[in-house]
PDB file of C-alpha atoms in Angstrom:
ATOM      1  CA  MET A   1      -3.687  39.827  24.446  1.00 43.00           C
ATOM      2  CA  TYR A   2      -1.021  42.550  24.122  1.00 40.00           C
ATOM      3  CA  HIS A   3       1.437  43.857  21.713  1.00 40.00           C
ATOM      4  CA  PHE A   4       4.337  41.730  22.127  1.00 34.00           C
ATOM      5  CA  LYS A   5       7.692  42.189  20.169  1.00 34.00           C
ATOM      6  CA  THR A   6       8.205  38.393  19.724  1.00 36.00           C
ATOM      7  CA  ALA A   7      10.005  35.722  17.816  1.00 33.00           C
ATOM      8  CA  ILE A   8       7.418  33.696  16.179  1.00 31.00           C
ATOM      9  CA  LEU A   9       7.359  31.310  13.719  1.00 30.00           C
ATOM     10  CA  ILE A  10      10.552  29.826  14.311  1.00 29.00           C
ATOM     11  CA  ALA A  11      10.755  26.377  13.242  1.00 29.00           C
ATOM     12  CA  PHE A  12      13.071  23.451  12.549  1.00 27.00           C
ATOM     13  CA  LEU A  13      13.381  20.978   9.443  1.00 26.00           C
ATOM     14  CA  LEU A  14      13.170  17.938  11.090  1.00 29.00           C
ATOM     15  CA  ALA A  15      12.667  14.521   8.901  1.00 27.00           C
ATOM     16  CA  PRO A  16      10.138  13.749   7.906  1.00 31.00           C
ATOM     17  CA  PHE A  17       8.192  16.636   8.931  1.00 33.00           C
ATOM     18  CA  VAL A  18       8.365  20.212   9.850  1.00 37.00           C
ATOM     19  CA  GLN A  19       7.468  21.916  13.161  1.00 40.00           C
ATOM     20  CA  TYR A  20       6.550  25.460  13.697  1.00 45.00           C
ATOM     21  CA  ALA A  21       7.172  27.082  16.844  1.00 52.00           C
ATOM     22  CA  GLN A  22       4.057  28.648  18.949  1.00 63.00           C
ATOM     23  CA  HIS A  23       6.079  29.714  22.031  1.00 70.00           C
ATOM     24  CA  THR A  24       6.577  33.646  22.276  1.00 75.00           C
ATOM     25  CA  ASP A  25       9.220  35.526  23.637  1.00 79.00           C
ATOM     26  CA  GLU A  26       6.452  36.777  26.034  1.00 86.00           C
ATOM     27  CA  ILE A  27       3.387  35.214  27.844  1.00 91.00           C
ATOM     28  CA  ASN A  28       0.347  34.516  25.571  1.00 88.00           C
ATOM     29  CA  SER A  29      -2.645  34.463  27.966  1.00 93.00           C
ATOM     30  CA  ASN A  30      -6.411  33.858  27.268  1.00 94.00           C
ATOM     31  CA  ARG A  31      -7.076  36.229  30.218  1.00 93.00           C
ATOM     32  CA  PRO A  32      -9.018  38.328  30.979  1.00 91.00           C
ATOM     33  CA  GLY A  33     -11.806  37.654  27.771  1.00 91.00           C
ATOM     34  CA  GLU A  34     -13.439  34.400  27.312  1.00 93.00           C
ATOM     35  CA  THR A  35     -11.849  33.655  23.915  1.00 94.00           C
ATOM     36  CA  MET A  36      -9.385  30.961  23.525  1.00 95.00           C
ATOM     37  CA  SER A  37      -6.538  31.848  21.065  1.00 94.00           C
ATOM     38  CA  ALA A  38      -5.608  29.552  18.122  1.00 94.00           C
ATOM     39  CA  PHE A  39      -2.148  29.659  19.101  1.00 93.00           C
ATOM     40  CA  ALA A  40      -0.607  27.086  21.787  1.00 92.00           C
ATOM     41  CA  VAL A  41       1.853  27.790  24.338  1.00 92.00           C
ATOM     42  CA  GLY A  42       4.682  25.827  22.846  1.00 88.00           C
ATOM     43  CA  LYS A  43       6.060  22.180  23.375  1.00 90.00           C
ATOM     44  CA  SER A  44       6.948  21.543  27.164  1.00 91.00           C
ATOM     45  CA  VAL A  45       5.910  24.990  28.359  1.00 93.00           C
ATOM     46  CA  PHE A  46       3.105  25.089  31.269  1.00 96.00           C
ATOM     47  CA  GLN A  47       0.952  27.662  32.005  1.00 96.00           C
ATOM     48  CA  VAL A  48      -1.782  28.683  34.804  1.00 97.00           C
ATOM     49  CA  GLU A  49      -4.249  31.118  34.249  1.00 97.00           C
ATOM     50  CA  SER A  50      -6.380  32.291  37.190  1.00 97.00           C
ATOM     51  CA  GLY A  51      -8.919  35.265  38.631  1.00 97.00           C
ATOM     52  CA  ILE A  52     -11.273  35.700  41.238  1.00 97.00           C
ATOM     53  CA  PHE A  53     -14.559  37.536  40.442  1.00 96.00           C
ATOM     54  CA  GLY A  54     -17.858  38.694  42.193  1.00 96.00           C
ATOM     55  CA  ILE A  55     -20.871  38.352  40.669  1.00 94.00           C
ATOM     56  CA  LYS A  56     -24.833  40.137  41.236  1.00 93.00           C
ATOM     57  CA  GLU A  57     -27.981  38.620  39.371  1.00 89.00           C
ATOM     58  CA  ASN A  58     -31.740  40.201  39.132  1.00 87.00           C
ATOM     59  CA  HIS A  59     -34.107  38.302  37.233  1.00 81.00           C
ATOM     60  CA  SER A  60     -37.016  41.016  35.865  1.00 77.00           C
ATOM     61  CA  LEU A  61     -39.586  38.144  35.614  1.00 79.00           C
ATOM     62  CA  LEU A  62     -39.033  35.740  38.014  1.00 77.00           C
ATOM     63  CA  ASN A  63     -38.297  38.390  40.651  1.00 80.00           C
ATOM     64  CA  TYR A  64     -34.975  36.957  42.417  1.00 83.00           C
ATOM     65  CA  ASP A  65     -31.589  38.584  43.255  1.00 89.00           C
ATOM     66  CA  THR A  66     -28.381  36.897  43.552  1.00 91.00           C
ATOM     67  CA  ASN A  67     -24.893  37.825  44.846  1.00 92.00           C
ATOM     68  CA  GLY A  68     -21.914  36.177  44.795  1.00 94.00           C
ATOM     69  CA  PHE A  69     -18.138  35.524  43.769  1.00 96.00           C
ATOM     70  CA  GLY A  70     -15.991  32.781  41.792  1.00 96.00           C
ATOM     71  CA  LEU A  71     -12.760  31.726  40.742  1.00 97.00           C
ATOM     72  CA  ASP A  72     -11.485  30.539  37.676  1.00 96.00           C
ATOM     73  CA  LEU A  73      -8.275  28.328  37.014  1.00 97.00           C
ATOM     74  CA  THR A  74      -6.980  27.197  33.521  1.00 97.00           C
ATOM     75  CA  PHE A  75      -4.153  24.779  33.185  1.00 97.00           C
ATOM     76  CA  ARG A  76      -2.518  24.798  29.756  1.00 97.00           C
ATOM     77  CA  MET A  77      -0.086  22.391  28.655  1.00 96.00           C
ATOM     78  CA  GLY A  78       2.120  21.871  25.891  1.00 93.00           C
ATOM     79  CA  LEU A  79       2.825  18.424  24.666  1.00 92.00           C
ATOM     80  CA  PHE A  80       4.005  16.086  21.686  1.00 90.00           C
ATOM     81  CA  HIS A  81       4.116  19.006  19.176  1.00 89.00           C
ATOM     82  CA  GLU A  82       4.091  22.984  18.998  1.00 89.00           C
ATOM     83  CA  GLN A  83       0.555  23.082  17.613  1.00 92.00           C
ATOM     84  CA  LEU A  84      -1.043  20.878  20.425  1.00 95.00           C
ATOM     85  CA  GLU A  85      -1.981  21.869  23.631  1.00 96.00           C
ATOM     86  CA  PHE A  86      -4.052  20.198  26.363  1.00 97.00           C
ATOM     87  CA  ILE A  87      -6.401  22.301  28.668  1.00 97.00           C
ATOM     88  CA  ALA A  88      -8.127  21.702  31.783  1.00 97.00           C
ATOM     89  CA  ASP A  89     -10.590  24.727  32.713  1.00 97.00           C
ATOM     90  CA  LEU A  90     -12.484  25.017  35.961  1.00 97.00           C
ATOM     91  CA  GLN A  91     -14.860  27.573  37.345  1.00 97.00           C
ATOM     92  CA  TYR A  92     -16.372  27.533  41.000  1.00 97.00           C
ATOM     93  CA  GLN A  93     -18.987  29.817  42.008  1.00 96.00           C
ATOM     94  CA  TYR A  94     -20.751  30.771  45.429  1.00 96.00           C
ATOM     95  CA  GLN A  95     -24.134  32.396  45.106  1.00 93.00           C
ATOM     96  CA  ASN A  96     -26.461  33.669  47.862  1.00 93.00           C
ATOM     97  CA  VAL A  97     -30.055  33.471  46.166  1.00 90.00           C
ATOM     98  CA  VAL A  98     -32.997  35.771  47.499  1.00 89.00           C
ATOM     99  CA  ASP A  99     -36.481  34.344  45.639  1.00 84.00           C
ATOM    100  CA  HIS A 100     -39.408  36.310  47.240  1.00 80.00           C
ATOM    101  CA  THR A 101     -39.512  35.124  50.694  1.00 81.00           C
ATOM    102  CA  ILE A 102     -37.035  32.747  50.385  1.00 88.00           C
ATOM    103  CA  GLN A 103     -33.094  32.878  50.920  1.00 89.00           C
ATOM    104  CA  TYR A 104     -30.496  30.181  50.489  1.00 89.00           C
ATOM    105  CA  ASN A 105     -27.085  29.515  48.894  1.00 92.00           C
ATOM    106  CA  LYS A 106     -25.875  27.646  46.395  1.00 91.00           C
ATOM    107  CA  SER A 107     -22.359  26.614  45.410  1.00 92.00           C
ATOM    108  CA  ALA A 108     -20.493  24.124  43.111  1.00 93.00           C
ATOM    109  CA  LEU A 109     -17.665  23.696  40.249  1.00 94.00           C
ATOM    110  CA  LYS A 110     -19.926  25.523  37.533  1.00 92.00           C
ATOM    111  CA  GLN A 111     -17.506  24.101  34.890  1.00 92.00           C
ATOM    112  CA  THR A 112     -15.060  21.323  34.536  1.00 95.00           C
ATOM    113  CA  ILE A 113     -13.627  21.079  30.875  1.00 97.00           C
ATOM    114  CA  LEU A 114     -10.777  18.593  29.861  1.00 97.00           C
ATOM    115  CA  GLY A 115      -9.746  19.059  26.208  1.00 97.00           C
ATOM    116  CA  ALA A 116      -7.030  19.865  23.701  1.00 97.00           C
ATOM    117  CA  LYS A 117      -6.376  22.405  21.010  1.00 97.00           C
ATOM    118  CA  PHE A 118      -4.792  22.007  17.776  1.00 96.00           C
ATOM    119  CA  LEU A 119      -3.733  24.634  15.169  1.00 95.00           C
ATOM    120  CA  ILE A 120      -4.612  23.638  11.875  1.00 95.00           C
ATOM    121  CA  TYR A 121      -3.626  26.685   9.914  1.00 91.00           C
ATOM    122  CA  ASP A 122      -0.880  29.186  10.441  1.00 87.00           C
ATOM    123  CA  PRO A 123      -1.226  31.947   7.717  1.00 84.00           C
ATOM    124  CA  PHE A 124       2.567  33.258   8.902  1.00 73.00           C
ATOM    125  CA  LYS A 125       3.899  29.497   8.389  1.00 75.00           C
ATOM    126  CA  GLY A 126       6.603  29.981   5.312  1.00 63.00           C
ATOM    127  CA  TYR A 127       5.412  33.690   4.804  1.00 56.00           C
ATOM    128  CA  ASP A 128       8.120  36.306   4.290  1.00 59.00           C
ATOM    129  CA  GLU A 129       6.738  39.713   4.291  1.00 61.00           C
ATOM    130  CA  LYS A 130       9.005  41.302   1.717  1.00 59.00           C
ATOM    131  CA  VAL A 131      10.072  45.232   1.958  1.00 55.00           C
ATOM    132  CA  ASN A 132      10.020  47.355  -1.559  1.00 51.00           C
ATOM    133  CA  VAL A 133      12.860  49.827  -1.775  1.00 47.00           C
ATOM    134  CA  TYR A 134      11.638  51.248  -4.682  1.00 51.00           C
ATOM    135  CA  SER A 135       7.988  51.959  -3.464  1.00 51.00           C
ATOM    136  CA  TRP A 136       6.895  54.104  -0.195  1.00 48.00           C
ATOM    137  CA  LYS A 137       3.041  53.496  -1.258  1.00 51.00           C
ATOM    138  CA  ALA A 138       3.772  49.517  -1.658  1.00 49.00           C
ATOM    139  CA  ASN A 139       5.240  49.277   1.701  1.00 51.00           C
ATOM    140  CA  HIS A 140       2.471  51.444   3.535  1.00 52.00           C
ATOM    141  CA  SER A 141      -0.618  50.253   1.480  1.00 56.00           C
ATOM    142  CA  PHE A 142      -3.125  47.669   3.079  1.00 55.00           C
ATOM    143  CA  ASN A 143      -1.645  44.272   3.646  1.00 63.00           C
ATOM    144  CA  TRP A 144      -4.429  41.858   2.518  1.00 56.00           C
ATOM    145  CA  HIS A 145      -2.473  38.610   3.800  1.00 63.00           C
ATOM    146  CA  GLN A 146      -3.709  39.753   7.439  1.00 72.00           C
ATOM    147  CA  LEU A 147      -7.271  39.092   6.277  1.00 79.00           C
ATOM    148  CA  ILE A 148      -6.244  35.511   6.196  1.00 88.00           C
ATOM    149  CA  PRO A 149      -6.754  34.065   9.849  1.00 93.00           C
ATOM    150  CA  ALA A 150      -4.811  31.294  12.162  1.00 93.00           C
ATOM    151  CA  VAL A 151      -7.486  28.309  12.590  1.00 96.00           C
ATOM    152  CA  SER A 152      -7.479  25.830  15.427  1.00 96.00           C
ATOM    153  CA  LEU A 153     -10.066  23.148  16.500  1.00 97.00           C
ATOM    154  CA  PHE A 154     -10.454  22.552  20.123  1.00 98.00           C
ATOM    155  CA  ALA A 155     -12.215  19.298  21.267  1.00 97.00           C
ATOM    156  CA  GLY A 156     -13.300  18.274  24.827  1.00 96.00           C
ATOM    157  CA  ALA A 157     -15.531  17.288  27.599  1.00 95.00           C
ATOM    158  CA  ASN A 158     -17.762  18.741  30.161  1.00 93.00           C
ATOM    159  CA  ILE A 159     -17.584  17.084  33.469  1.00 93.00           C
ATOM    160  CA  ILE A 160     -20.839  17.650  35.590  1.00 89.00           C
ATOM    161  CA  SER A 161     -21.572  16.140  38.875  1.00 88.00           C
ATOM    162  CA  SER A 162     -24.800  14.826  40.355  1.00 89.00           C
ATOM    163  CA  ASN A 163     -26.959  17.540  41.842  1.00 89.00           C
ATOM    164  CA  ASN A 164     -25.240  20.263  40.351  1.00 90.00           C
ATOM    165  CA  PRO A 165     -27.230  23.661  41.020  1.00 89.00           C
ATOM    166  CA  TYR A 166     -25.605  25.178  37.967  1.00 86.00           C
ATOM    167  CA  TYR A 167     -26.878  22.221  35.578  1.00 86.00           C
ATOM    168  CA  PHE A 168     -30.296  21.545  34.486  1.00 81.00           C
ATOM    169  CA  SER A 169     -30.364  18.052  35.392  1.00 81.00           C
ATOM    170  CA  PRO A 170     -29.685  16.362  38.803  1.00 80.00           C
ATOM    171  CA  ASP A 171     -27.926  13.552  37.139  1.00 84.00           C
ATOM    172  CA  ALA A 172     -24.190  13.320  36.523  1.00 84.00           C
ATOM    173  CA  ALA A 173     -23.007  13.966  33.184  1.00 86.00           C
ATOM    174  CA  ILE A 174     -20.033  14.036  30.534  1.00 91.00           C
ATOM    175  CA  SER A 175     -21.063  15.949  27.445  1.00 93.00           C
ATOM    176  CA  PRO A 176     -18.554  16.905  24.354  1.00 95.00           C
ATOM    177  CA  LYS A 177     -17.660  20.319  23.676  1.00 96.00           C
ATOM    178  CA  ILE A 178     -16.229  21.490  20.076  1.00 97.00           C
ATOM    179  CA  MET A 179     -14.952  24.843  19.020  1.00 97.00           C
ATOM    180  CA  LEU A 180     -13.549  26.403  16.382  1.00 97.00           C
ATOM    181  CA  ILE A 181     -11.207  29.203  16.583  1.00 97.00           C
ATOM    182  CA  THR A 182      -9.791  31.836  14.369  1.00 96.00           C
ATOM    183  CA  GLN A 183      -7.120  34.696  14.842  1.00 94.00           C
ATOM    184  CA  ASN A 184      -6.340  37.405  12.850  1.00 91.00           C
ATOM    185  CA  HIS A 185      -3.366  40.108  13.373  1.00 87.00           C
ATOM    186  CA  LEU A 186      -4.409  43.686  11.866  1.00 83.00           C
ATOM    187  CA  GLY A 187      -2.828  46.579  11.235  1.00 75.00           C
ATOM    188  CA  ASP A 188       0.488  47.364  12.818  1.00 71.00           C
ATOM    189  CA  GLY A 189       0.375  44.324  14.513  1.00 68.00           C
ATOM    190  CA  ARG A 190      -1.051  45.740  17.932  1.00 83.00           C
ATOM    191  CA  TRP A 191      -4.713  44.686  16.925  1.00 90.00           C
ATOM    192  CA  VAL A 192      -5.695  41.052  17.157  1.00 93.00           C
ATOM    193  CA  LEU A 193      -9.114  39.818  16.487  1.00 94.00           C
ATOM    194  CA  VAL A 194     -10.414  36.368  17.806  1.00 96.00           C
ATOM    195  CA  SER A 195     -13.091  34.641  17.261  1.00 96.00           C
ATOM    196  CA  ASN A 196     -14.897  31.431  19.154  1.00 97.00           C
ATOM    197  CA  ILE A 197     -17.467  29.495  17.277  1.00 97.00           C
ATOM    198  CA  ILE A 198     -18.779  26.822  20.239  1.00 96.00           C
ATOM    199  CA  SER A 199     -20.660  24.022  20.406  1.00 95.00           C
ATOM    200  CA  ASP A 200     -21.389  22.970  23.786  1.00 91.00           C
ATOM    201  CA  TYR A 201     -23.280  20.276  26.078  1.00 91.00           C
ATOM    202  CA  ILE A 202     -23.525  17.990  22.898  1.00 91.00           C
ATOM    203  CA  LEU A 203     -25.789  14.949  23.320  1.00 87.00           C
ATOM    204  CA  THR A 204     -27.732  16.336  26.117  1.00 86.00           C
ATOM    205  CA  ASP A 205     -31.071  17.548  26.352  1.00 83.00           C
ATOM    206  CA  TYR A 206     -30.162  21.117  26.333  1.00 85.00           C
ATOM    207  CA  PRO A 207     -27.133  21.601  23.502  1.00 90.00           C
ATOM    208  CA  SER A 208     -25.387  25.143  23.582  1.00 91.00           C
ATOM    209  CA  TYR A 209     -24.372  26.893  20.777  1.00 94.00           C
ATOM    210  CA  GLY A 210     -22.794  30.337  20.733  1.00 94.00           C
ATOM    211  CA  TYR A 211     -19.993  32.717  19.742  1.00 95.00           C
ATOM    212  CA  VAL A 212     -17.058  35.079  21.358  1.00 96.00           C
ATOM    213  CA  LEU A 213     -15.592  37.929  19.524  1.00 96.00           C
ATOM    214  CA  THR A 214     -12.432  39.859  21.211  1.00 96.00           C
ATOM    215  CA  LEU A 215     -10.492  42.693  19.924  1.00 95.00           C
ATOM    216  CA  THR A 216      -7.601  43.468  21.401  1.00 94.00           C
ATOM    217  CA  ARG A 217      -5.400  46.625  21.440  1.00 92.00           C
ATOM    218  CA  GLY A 218      -1.897  46.739  22.612  1.00 90.00           C
ATOM    219  CA  PHE A 219      -0.777  50.358  23.724  1.00 91.00           C
ATOM    220  CA  ASN A 220       2.886  49.874  24.234  1.00 90.00           C
ATOM    221  CA  GLU A 221       5.192  46.981  25.589  1.00 88.00           C
ATOM    222  CA  LYS A 222       3.231  46.906  28.831  1.00 93.00           C
ATOM    223  CA  TRP A 223      -0.345  47.687  28.342  1.00 94.00           C
ATOM    224  CA  SER A 224      -3.245  46.336  26.552  1.00 94.00           C
ATOM    225  CA  GLY A 225      -7.319  46.320  26.694  1.00 95.00           C
ATOM    226  CA  PHE A 226     -10.091  44.595  24.939  1.00 95.00           C
ATOM    227  CA  ILE A 227     -13.339  44.583  24.006  1.00 96.00           C
ATOM    228  CA  GLU A 228     -15.542  41.460  23.658  1.00 97.00           C
ATOM    229  CA  ASN A 229     -19.188  40.373  22.716  1.00 96.00           C
ATOM    230  CA  GLN A 230     -20.579  36.869  23.676  1.00 94.00           C
ATOM    231  CA  GLY A 231     -23.633  34.924  22.864  1.00 93.00           C
ATOM    232  CA  TYR A 232     -25.124  31.951  23.721  1.00 86.00           C
ATOM    233  CA  LYS A 233     -28.410  30.108  22.704  1.00 88.00           C
ATOM    234  CA  SER A 234     -30.073  26.928  23.888  1.00 82.00           C
ATOM    235  CA  ASP A 235     -33.433  25.806  25.244  1.00 78.00           C
ATOM    236  CA  PHE A 236     -31.930  25.989  28.884  1.00 72.00           C
ATOM    237  CA  TYR A 237     -30.372  29.532  28.803  1.00 74.00           C
ATOM    238  CA  SER A 238     -29.669  32.151  26.061  1.00 78.00           C
ATOM    239  CA  ASP A 239     -28.215  35.481  26.779  1.00 81.00           C
ATOM    240  CA  ALA A 240     -25.492  38.243  25.331  1.00 88.00           C
ATOM    241  CA  ILE A 241     -22.869  39.502  27.225  1.00 92.00           C
ATOM    242  CA  VAL A 242     -20.570  42.673  26.675  1.00 95.00           C
ATOM    243  CA  ARG A 243     -17.159  42.383  28.179  1.00 96.00           C
ATOM    244  CA  GLY A 244     -14.037  44.882  28.309  1.00 96.00           C
ATOM    245  CA  GLY A 245     -10.883  45.344  30.368  1.00 95.00           C
ATOM    246  CA  ALA A 246      -7.065  45.526  30.233  1.00 96.00           C
ATOM    247  CA  ALA A 247      -4.007  43.839  30.945  1.00 96.00           C
ATOM    248  CA  TYR A 248      -0.489  44.654  32.261  1.00 97.00           C
ATOM    249  CA  LEU A 249       2.654  42.719  31.680  1.00 96.00           C
ATOM    250  CA  VAL A 250       4.951  42.222  34.645  1.00 96.00           C
ATOM    251  CA  ASN A 251       7.652  40.238  33.049  1.00 95.00           C
ATOM    252  CA  LYS A 252       7.749  38.128  30.093  1.00 93.00           C
ATOM    253  CA  SER A 253       5.984  35.200  32.389  1.00 95.00           C
ATOM    254  CA  LEU A 254       3.967  36.880  34.441  1.00 97.00           C
ATOM    255  CA  GLN A 255       0.977  39.404  33.281  1.00 97.00           C
ATOM    256  CA  ILE A 256      -1.965  40.541  35.847  1.00 97.00           C
ATOM    257  CA  ASP A 257      -5.469  41.990  34.617  1.00 97.00           C
ATOM    258  CA  ALA A 258      -8.916  42.908  35.316  1.00 97.00           C
ATOM    259  CA  SER A 259     -12.360  42.984  33.608  1.00 97.00           C
ATOM    260  CA  ILE A 260     -15.659  43.722  34.009  1.00 96.00           C
ATOM    261  CA  SER A 261     -18.970  41.966  32.202  1.00 95.00           C
ATOM    262  CA  SER A 262     -22.348  42.826  31.825  1.00 93.00           C
ATOM    263  CA  SER A 263     -25.530  41.154  30.094  1.00 89.00           C
ATOM    264  CA  LEU A 264     -27.495  42.819  27.821  1.00 85.00           C
ATOM    265  CA  LYS A 265     -30.860  41.136  28.956  1.00 81.00           C
ATOM    266  CA  THR A 266     -32.765  41.698  32.260  1.00 77.00           C
ATOM    267  CA  THR A 267     -33.630  37.689  32.427  1.00 79.00           C
ATOM    268  CA  PRO A 268     -31.308  37.814  34.270  1.00 81.00           C
ATOM    269  CA  SER A 269     -29.592  41.102  34.201  1.00 87.00           C
ATOM    270  CA  ILE A 270     -25.861  39.531  35.097  1.00 90.00           C
ATOM    271  CA  LEU A 271     -22.709  42.173  36.232  1.00 93.00           C
ATOM    272  CA  TYR A 272     -19.699  40.567  36.999  1.00 92.00           C
ATOM    273  CA  GLY A 273     -15.894  42.152  37.216  1.00 95.00           C
ATOM    274  CA  GLY A 274     -12.744  40.257  38.434  1.00 96.00           C
ATOM    275  CA  ILE A 275      -8.969  40.614  38.650  1.00 97.00           C
ATOM    276  CA  GLY A 276      -6.395  37.913  37.942  1.00 97.00           C
ATOM    277  CA  PHE A 277      -3.318  36.669  36.519  1.00 97.00           C
ATOM    278  CA  SER A 278      -1.530  34.518  34.472  1.00 97.00           C
ATOM    279  CA  TRP A 279       2.285  32.713  34.781  1.00 97.00           C
ATOM    280  CA  ARG A 280       3.889  30.440  32.695  1.00 95.00           C
ATOM    281  CA  TYR A 281       7.190  27.999  33.244  1.00 93.00           C
ATOM    282  CA  ASP A 282       9.156  27.557  30.202  1.00 86.00           C
ATOM    283  CA  ALA A 283      12.455  26.595  31.759  1.00 87.00           C
ATOM    284  CA  ASN A 284      12.395  23.344  29.337  1.00 81.00           C
ATOM    285  CA  TYR A 285      11.345  24.782  26.151  1.00 74.00           C
ATOM    286  CA  LYS A 286      13.684  24.290  23.344  1.00 76.00           C
ATOM    287  CA  ASP A 287      13.732  27.098  20.319  1.00 69.00           C
ATOM    288  CA  VAL A 288      12.491  25.448  16.950  1.00 59.00           C
ATOM    289  CA  ILE A 289      14.510  26.368  14.177  1.00 52.00           C
ATOM    290  CA  ILE A 290      13.177  26.609  10.476  1.00 46.00           C
ATOM    291  CA  ASP A 291      15.401  25.975   7.433  1.00 45.00           C
ATOM    292  CA  LEU A 292      14.282  29.058   5.060  1.00 40.00           C
ATOM    293  CA  ASP A 293      16.780  28.047   2.446  1.00 45.00           C
ATOM    294  CA  ASN A 294      16.388  25.387  -0.461  1.00 43.00           C
ATOM    295  CA  GLY A 295      20.347  24.805  -0.086  1.00 41.00           C
ATOM    296  CA  ASP A 296      22.432  23.455   3.117  1.00 41.00           C
ATOM    297  CA  SER A 297      22.708  26.765   4.695  1.00 35.00           C
ATOM    298  CA  LYS A 298      20.237  27.656   7.495  1.00 36.00           C
ATOM    299  CA  LYS A 299      18.944  31.082   9.223  1.00 37.00           C
ATOM    300  CA  ALA A 300      18.982  30.076  12.580  1.00 36.00           C
ATOM    301  CA  VAL A 301      16.290  32.403  13.591  1.00 36.00           C
ATOM    302  CA  ARG A 302      13.933  34.527  11.916  1.00 35.00           C
ATOM    303  CA  LYS A 303      11.961  36.975  13.719  1.00 36.00           C
ATOM    304  CA  ALA A 304       8.557  38.543  12.968  1.00 35.00           C
ATOM    305  CA  LYS A 305       6.394  40.918  14.480  1.00 36.00           C
ATOM    306  CA  LYS A 306       3.463  39.158  15.571  1.00 39.00           C
ATOM    307  CA  VAL A 307       0.864  39.496  18.688  1.00 42.00           C
ATOM    308  CA  LYS A 308      -1.090  36.993  20.589  1.00 44.00           C
ATOM    309  CA  LYS A 309      -4.157  37.130  22.025  1.00 51.00           C
ATOM    310  CA  GLY A 310      -4.063  37.113  25.874  1.00 47.00           C
TER     311      GLY A 310
END
């Protein structure tokens, strides 16, 4: 989620198909927001994204208060194809609950999701933005091509243990989760808009539907910031969350971040903030080259300005 000077869309013409590189010069992280980016980390790249957070809840009707903390941990691995990424997303949460005169603790893996993401459309694939040497206006006019988003699909499963205090049923369950992901690079490349449309806990008694919208701005080569809106809707729980934060690039493979979130409802009201990091291992990654010519000669590398949501 950050203004990267990257070498992107590098691909190699391999018979009988073409691969297009998703790997960037600098780490492409989903933190600290909650959206999942459309682009994969790259074939043979392994990435860890983790953080700790504190949380405070108050329910204005049921009159209970909770305080607690949690740990987010996500593993991302690119395998088989540049466009394909496997994901394990875990979240542990501990809370102390004061409900009228009763006080108790609850803790569990609130979220365990295993799945895969595949990039099905990349608007930069085969696109070559040409400079008009005769017209300053043409070179600085709005580029309508940037309104075409990259599109990915995520499919996975929630794995819920029995007697989980954060689940609506005491029984263990495995339920599908699917997500449509879009990503736009706007303006001069410093702005990134990512959207996730989510269908969760499918085939359970309380399926959940939601969205997340994240707008990111890269300020320079190290700093970026974001604002985010997230919504849930189900018979079990509905809410809207606003979120903001910033990330700092320590080096090309390490990012640190901080964020704060608040609900718009008071049933319950939720306030939480956290810090975290993202780290990748890409020593086994091999550059992918695209054949840009119809003839025998090849341009080994084509570089384009592009920002990836972190």
